[in-house]
Each structure stands twice: as C-alpha cells, then as structure tokens.
Coordinates of C-alpha atoms in Angstrom, one line a residue:
M1 CA -85.6 112.5 221.5
E2 CA -87.7 112.9 224.7
T3 CA -89.2 109.7 226.3
Y4 CA -92.8 109.4 227.4
R5 CA -94.8 106.7 229.0
L6 CA -98.3 106.1 227.8
K7 CA -100.7 104.2 230.1
L8 CA -103.7 102.4 228.6
R9 CA -106.6 100.8 230.4
M10 CA -108.0 97.9 228.4
K11 CA -111.8 97.8 228.1
S12 CA -111.8 94.1 227.2
G13 CA -109.5 91.2 226.6
F14 CA -107.1 91.3 223.7
I15 CA -106.2 88.5 221.3
S16 CA -103.1 89.8 219.4
P17 CA -100.0 90.6 221.5
L18 CA -99.6 94.3 221.6
Q19 CA -96.2 94.5 220.1
A20 CA -94.7 97.7 218.6
D21 CA -95.3 96.8 215.0
T22 CA -98.9 95.9 215.7
I23 CA -99.5 99.2 217.5
F24 CA -97.8 101.1 214.7
G25 CA -100.0 99.5 212.1
G26 CA -103.1 100.5 214.0
L27 CA -101.9 104.1 214.3
C28 CA -101.2 104.3 210.6
W29 CA -104.8 103.3 209.7
T30 CA -106.1 105.8 212.4
I31 CA -104.0 108.6 210.9
R32 CA -105.1 107.8 207.4
Y33 CA -108.8 107.8 208.3
A34 CA -108.5 110.9 210.4
E35 CA -106.2 113.1 208.3
G36 CA -106.1 111.5 204.8
N37 CA -103.4 110.0 202.6
D38 CA -101.2 113.0 202.4
S39 CA -100.6 113.0 206.2
I40 CA -99.8 109.3 206.4
N41 CA -97.6 109.4 203.4
S42 CA -95.7 112.4 204.8
M43 CA -95.1 110.5 208.1
L44 CA -94.1 107.2 206.4
G45 CA -91.7 109.1 204.1
D46 CA -89.8 110.4 207.1
F47 CA -89.8 106.9 208.7
R48 CA -88.3 105.6 205.4
S49 CA -85.7 108.3 205.5
D50 CA -84.5 107.3 209.0
R51 CA -86.2 110.3 210.6
P52 CA -89.1 108.6 212.5
W53 CA -91.6 110.9 214.1
F54 CA -91.7 108.5 217.1
V55 CA -90.3 105.2 218.3
L56 CA -92.5 102.8 220.1
S57 CA -91.9 100.0 222.6
N58 CA -94.0 96.9 223.0
A59 CA -96.8 97.2 225.6
F60 CA -96.0 95.9 229.1
P61 CA -98.3 95.0 232.0
G62 CA -98.5 97.7 234.7
D63 CA -95.1 99.1 235.7
L64 CA -93.2 95.9 234.7
L65 CA -90.5 95.7 232.1
P66 CA -89.0 92.7 230.2
K67 CA -86.2 90.7 231.9
P68 CA -83.0 91.6 230.0
L69 CA -81.5 88.7 228.0
M70 CA -78.0 89.2 229.4
K71 CA -75.5 87.0 231.0
I72 CA -75.2 87.6 234.8
K73 CA -71.8 86.9 236.2
R74 CA -71.6 85.3 239.6
P75 CA -68.6 84.2 241.7
L76 CA -67.6 80.6 240.9
P77 CA -69.1 78.1 243.4
A78 CA -66.5 76.9 245.9
T79 CA -68.5 73.8 247.1
R80 CA -71.0 71.4 245.6
D81 CA -73.8 72.9 247.7
E82 CA -73.1 76.3 246.3
Q83 CA -73.1 74.8 242.8
L84 CA -76.5 73.3 243.4
L85 CA -77.8 76.5 244.9
Q86 CA -76.7 78.5 241.8
A87 CA -78.3 75.9 239.5
R88 CA -81.6 76.2 241.3
E89 CA -81.5 79.9 241.3
G90 CA -80.8 79.9 237.5
K91 CA -83.9 77.7 236.9
R92 CA -86.0 80.0 239.1
L93 CA -84.9 83.2 237.2
K94 CA -85.4 81.5 233.9
K95 CA -89.2 81.3 234.5
I96 CA -89.5 85.1 235.3
E97 CA -90.5 87.2 232.3
Y98 CA -90.9 90.6 233.8
L99 CA -89.1 92.7 236.4
T100 CA -90.1 95.7 238.5
P101 CA -88.6 99.0 237.5
K102 CA -86.3 98.8 240.5
E103 CA -85.0 95.3 239.5
F104 CA -84.8 96.3 235.9
I105 CA -82.7 99.5 236.5
S106 CA -80.5 97.7 238.9
L107 CA -79.8 94.9 236.5
I108 CA -79.0 97.1 233.5
S109 CA -76.8 99.3 235.7
G110 CA -74.5 96.4 236.2
S111 CA -75.7 95.2 239.6
M112 CA -77.4 91.9 240.6
P113 CA -80.6 92.7 242.4
V114 CA -82.7 90.3 244.4
I115 CA -85.4 89.3 241.9
E116 CA -88.7 88.2 243.6
N117 CA -91.0 85.5 242.2
R118 CA -94.3 86.9 241.0
E119 CA -97.4 85.6 239.3
K120 CA -97.7 85.9 235.5
P121 CA -99.0 89.4 234.9
I122 CA -101.0 88.4 231.9
S123 CA -103.6 85.6 232.1
Q124 CA -105.0 83.8 229.1
V125 CA -108.5 82.5 229.1
S126 CA -110.0 80.1 226.5
T127 CA -113.5 80.8 225.4
L128 CA -115.8 78.9 223.0
H129 CA -117.7 80.7 220.3
N130 CA -120.2 79.7 217.6
Q131 CA -119.6 80.5 214.0
I132 CA -122.9 81.6 212.5
N133 CA -123.9 80.7 209.0
R134 CA -124.7 84.0 207.3
I135 CA -127.3 82.5 205.1
S136 CA -129.3 80.4 207.6
G137 CA -128.5 82.7 210.6
S138 CA -127.9 79.6 212.8
T139 CA -125.0 77.3 213.8
A140 CA -126.5 74.6 211.6
D141 CA -125.4 73.8 208.0
G142 CA -121.9 75.3 208.1
G143 CA -121.8 76.9 211.4
Q144 CA -119.2 75.5 213.8
L145 CA -117.8 75.8 217.3
F146 CA -114.3 77.4 217.7
E147 CA -111.9 78.2 220.5
Q148 CA -110.4 81.6 221.1
M149 CA -107.7 82.6 223.5
E150 CA -108.0 86.0 225.1
S151 CA -105.5 87.8 227.3
Y152 CA -106.2 89.9 230.4
I153 CA -103.9 91.9 232.7
N154 CA -103.5 90.3 236.0
Q155 CA -100.9 92.5 237.7
K156 CA -100.4 93.9 241.2
D157 CA -97.7 96.2 242.6
E158 CA -95.5 95.6 245.6
N159 CA -98.3 96.8 247.8
N160 CA -100.8 94.3 246.3
Q161 CA -102.6 97.0 244.5
E162 CA -104.2 96.3 241.1
Q163 CA -102.3 97.6 238.0
D164 CA -105.0 97.2 235.4
Y165 CA -103.2 99.0 232.6
L166 CA -100.5 98.6 229.9
S167 CA -97.5 100.8 229.5
I168 CA -96.1 101.8 226.2
Y169 CA -92.8 103.8 226.1
I170 CA -92.5 106.4 223.3
K171 CA -89.6 108.5 222.1
L172 CA -90.7 111.7 220.2
R173 CA -88.6 113.4 217.6
E174 CA -90.2 116.7 218.6
P175 CA -92.1 117.6 221.9
G176 CA -94.8 119.2 219.7
L177 CA -95.9 115.8 218.5
R178 CA -97.1 114.7 222.0
D179 CA -100.6 116.1 221.8
W180 CA -101.0 114.9 218.2
L181 CA -99.9 111.3 219.0
L182 CA -102.0 111.3 222.1
D183 CA -105.1 112.1 220.0
Q184 CA -104.2 109.3 217.6
F185 CA -104.0 106.8 220.4
R186 CA -107.4 108.0 221.7
L187 CA -108.9 107.4 218.3
L188 CA -107.2 104.0 218.1
G189 CA -108.6 103.0 221.5
Q190 CA -112.2 103.4 220.2
T191 CA -111.6 100.9 217.4
G192 CA -109.2 98.6 219.2
I193 CA -106.1 96.7 218.0
G194 CA -105.5 93.3 216.6
K195 CA -107.8 90.3 216.0
R196 CA -111.5 90.5 216.6
K197 CA -111.5 94.2 217.2
S198 CA -114.8 94.3 215.4
T199 CA -116.2 92.5 218.4
G200 CA -114.6 94.9 220.9
K201 CA -111.4 93.1 221.6
G202 CA -108.3 95.2 222.0
S203 CA -110.2 98.4 222.7
F204 CA -108.8 100.8 225.4
S205 CA -108.9 104.2 226.9
V206 CA -105.9 106.4 227.5
I207 CA -105.1 107.1 231.1
E208 CA -102.2 109.5 230.7
M209 CA -99.0 110.2 228.7
E210 CA -96.3 111.5 230.9
K211 CA -92.6 112.3 230.5
C212 CA -90.4 109.4 231.6
E213 CA -86.9 109.7 232.9
L214 CA -86.6 106.1 234.1
F215 CA -83.8 105.1 231.7
E216 CA -81.6 108.2 232.1
S217 CA -79.8 107.1 235.2
I218 CA -77.5 104.6 233.6
K219 CA -73.8 105.7 233.8
E220 CA -71.2 104.9 231.2
P221 CA -73.4 102.6 229.1
N222 CA -71.6 100.1 226.8
A223 CA -74.7 98.3 225.4
Y224 CA -78.3 98.8 224.7
L225 CA -81.5 96.9 225.4
S226 CA -84.5 97.0 223.1
L227 CA -88.0 97.4 224.5
S228 CA -89.5 96.4 221.1
N229 CA -89.2 93.6 218.6
F230 CA -87.0 94.7 215.7
V231 CA -84.9 94.0 212.7
P232 CA -81.3 95.3 212.8
R233 CA -80.1 97.4 209.9
Q234 CA -76.6 97.2 208.3
G235 CA -74.1 98.7 210.6
D236 CA -76.0 98.0 213.8
P237 CA -74.2 96.2 216.7
T238 CA -74.1 92.5 216.3
E239 CA -72.5 91.2 219.5
G240 CA -74.8 90.6 222.4
Y241 CA -77.5 88.4 223.9
Y242 CA -80.7 87.9 221.9
K243 CA -83.5 85.7 220.8
T244 CA -85.3 85.6 217.5
F245 CA -88.7 84.6 216.2
V246 CA -90.5 84.6 212.9
K247 CA -93.3 87.1 212.5
Y248 CA -96.2 86.0 210.3
G249 CA -97.8 89.4 209.7
K250 CA -101.2 90.1 208.2
L251 CA -102.6 93.3 206.6
G252 CA -105.3 95.3 208.4
E253 CA -108.6 97.1 207.7
E254 CA -109.6 97.1 204.0
Y255 CA -106.3 95.5 202.9
A256 CA -107.4 92.5 205.0
L257 CA -110.2 91.9 202.5
S258 CA -107.9 91.4 199.5
S259 CA -107.2 88.1 197.9
Y260 CA -103.9 87.7 199.7
P261 CA -103.9 89.7 203.0
F262 CA -100.6 88.2 204.3
K263 CA -97.1 89.6 204.7
H264 CA -93.9 87.7 204.0
P265 CA -92.6 85.9 207.1
L266 CA -90.0 88.2 208.9
L267 CA -87.2 87.1 211.2
M268 CA -87.3 89.6 214.2
I269 CA -85.3 90.0 217.4
R270 CA -87.3 89.9 220.6
A271 CA -87.7 92.7 223.1
G272 CA -85.3 92.4 226.0
S273 CA -82.3 91.5 223.8
V274 CA -79.1 93.3 224.6
F275 CA -76.2 94.3 222.2
F276 CA -72.8 95.8 223.0
T277 CA -72.2 99.3 221.5
K278 CA -69.1 101.4 221.0
G279 CA -69.3 105.2 221.3
G280 CA -72.6 105.6 223.1
V281 CA -76.2 104.5 222.6
K282 CA -78.3 105.8 219.8
P283 CA -82.0 106.7 220.4
F284 CA -83.1 103.8 218.2
Y285 CA -81.7 101.0 216.0
G286 CA -83.3 98.8 213.5
Q287 CA -85.1 99.7 210.3
M288 CA -88.4 100.0 208.5
V289 CA -88.8 96.9 206.3
E290 CA -90.2 97.5 202.7
N291 CA -91.6 95.1 200.2
I292 CA -93.2 93.0 203.0
A293 CA -96.6 92.6 201.5
P294 CA -96.7 91.2 197.9
T295 CA -100.3 92.5 197.3
Y296 CA -99.5 96.1 198.5
P297 CA -95.9 97.0 197.8
E298 CA -96.3 100.4 199.6
V299 CA -96.8 98.7 203.0
L300 CA -94.1 99.5 205.5
Q301 CA -93.3 97.1 208.4
Y302 CA -92.3 98.8 211.6
A303 CA -89.1 97.2 212.9
L304 CA -87.3 99.8 215.0
A305 CA -85.6 99.1 218.3
F306 CA -86.6 101.3 221.3
S307 CA -83.1 101.5 222.8
V308 CA -82.4 101.7 226.6
P309 CA -78.8 102.3 227.7
V310 CA -77.2 99.3 229.6
R311 CA -74.0 99.0 231.6
M312 CA -72.7 95.5 231.0
N313 CA -70.0 94.0 233.2
G314 CA -67.7 91.9 231.2
D315 CA -65.9 91.8 227.9
N316 CA -67.1 94.0 225.0

C-alpha cells in the first residue's frame, strides 16, 4: 500500500477530536450522499473482508506526530545527581504530546534524540452560547446558556512559521483511489466533521495530498506504532507499550435523529502505542467492529491501526 499525506486547513474551530474513526464515519456519509448506497456498501463489504480501500491515521497538528509510548533505555545513573537529573528529564518528557518528524523518526529508529519543549499545538477556547426556545424564538421560557469548548491549531515550525493545518496520513490499496478519495475529502470539508458542524464547526479545505515516504527509512523493524486509535483483532501482536480508553460513539446524519443514536461503548488503544512484531510489519492491524449500534446493526465501526515500522532496542 502506498502512503500519502493529506493536509487540511480548518475554516473554523472544531469540537470533536479528529480521530480516524470520526473521519471515516464522515467519509461514509459523504460517499453515500454523492454515489448512493451501492457504492458505500461495496466499499464497506471490502472493509469487512479485510481488504480496506484505505487506512487512515488520526489528524495531527502541522508536521507533528504523536510521541511514541515506548520505554526509552538510558544508562544507569552513577551518582545521586545523575539520578535526580534523569527524574527531572522524565517528568519533562512526560508532558510532551507531539514530536517533530526528525525527533519522531530518530526515536522509532532506536536512537534517543534531544526533544525540545514546545507549546501545546492545539488550543482550547471556551465560548458561551444561548439555547433558543424554538417556539418563543428567545432565550426566555426554556432557553438557557451553555458552554462549548472549541479547538484551534496553534502550531509553529522550527523557524517560528505558522502551521495552520492538520495532517492525515493515508495508505491506499490502489494508487487509482487517490483522486477519488481526494474528491470525497473535498466534499466532506464543505459539510464539516463532528459536533456542531451545522454551525460551521469542523469545516475545512484541502491543501494537498502528496505521496509520503517519511516512514520508509526504518531499518530492521521489530515493532510497529499505530497512528490511529484501534481495536486489535485475534492474532495481532499483544506485547508492547500502550494506553487504552473507552470510546462512547454516536451515530451521524439522519441516524442521529433516531430514538437511540448511540453506539455501544468500545475499548480502544490510543494512537502512539507500540507493539512488538515477529516477521515484519503489516500495512495495518486491528479490525472493523460490527454490531456496535443497537438501532442500526449494519453500522460498521472503523478500528484499524495505521502501522509505522519501529526499531525497538531491548527484549522482544
């Protein structure tokens, strides 16, 4: 599978984190509206059969990538001062969420780069809104004030230049799918992704979709890192470093208007997790989760891992 990098410029703030499954859900609705049920059913049928047309990463700010959840081996401290120094360094690194491409590649190649402090690349702003009573047309008699957290990209490169875009990494089963998927993203950008998209939140324009060879320099990988949240399937590697979280998903578009628009809670593994492998690294791991929405049994939850080869120093 060939890897591409898609750069998106947000036209507004966004409320839902742009994770791979959220992006996939938005694309499915876009394909259904643009091409009909036969097209989306054909695509999802291949995803169910472990032949995905594409594999998505989460969206990351600018050029940054998630800090790998891997154990970094350092020489044992010989003195108390060295012990304290390593403890302080460990606390400093724990606060850093994202790495530059140079730091990221160095770390997953088995080296220990110098990782610089940086400001949080995504800022969150709280805004107050009035809920309007649809009958009276005012905030009185049922209207109320509510708070909404919106996210904005706040990222600069090493030359202090603004990076006002998000990057999504994509593996395509066939190069011929590139233009088709690019068109679907352009349509999706017009409607937006996630909560409050009807008010313009989560809308974007596509800057470019270019071939990416960033992850092809890793020699003799013995592990993989996932750039997307995922659910491992039977037979996937189990030894590694990872974090989990519970996803409380919700249905979109017309399904969101049903009497029960929620999905079952789903335990997922976070992007940045690393697992040891034997015999090379596959293009993707994980699975598509079925029977996730009790109201609509045909709904399919995206839970594939966008794998990046990793060279881990230490025991396998």
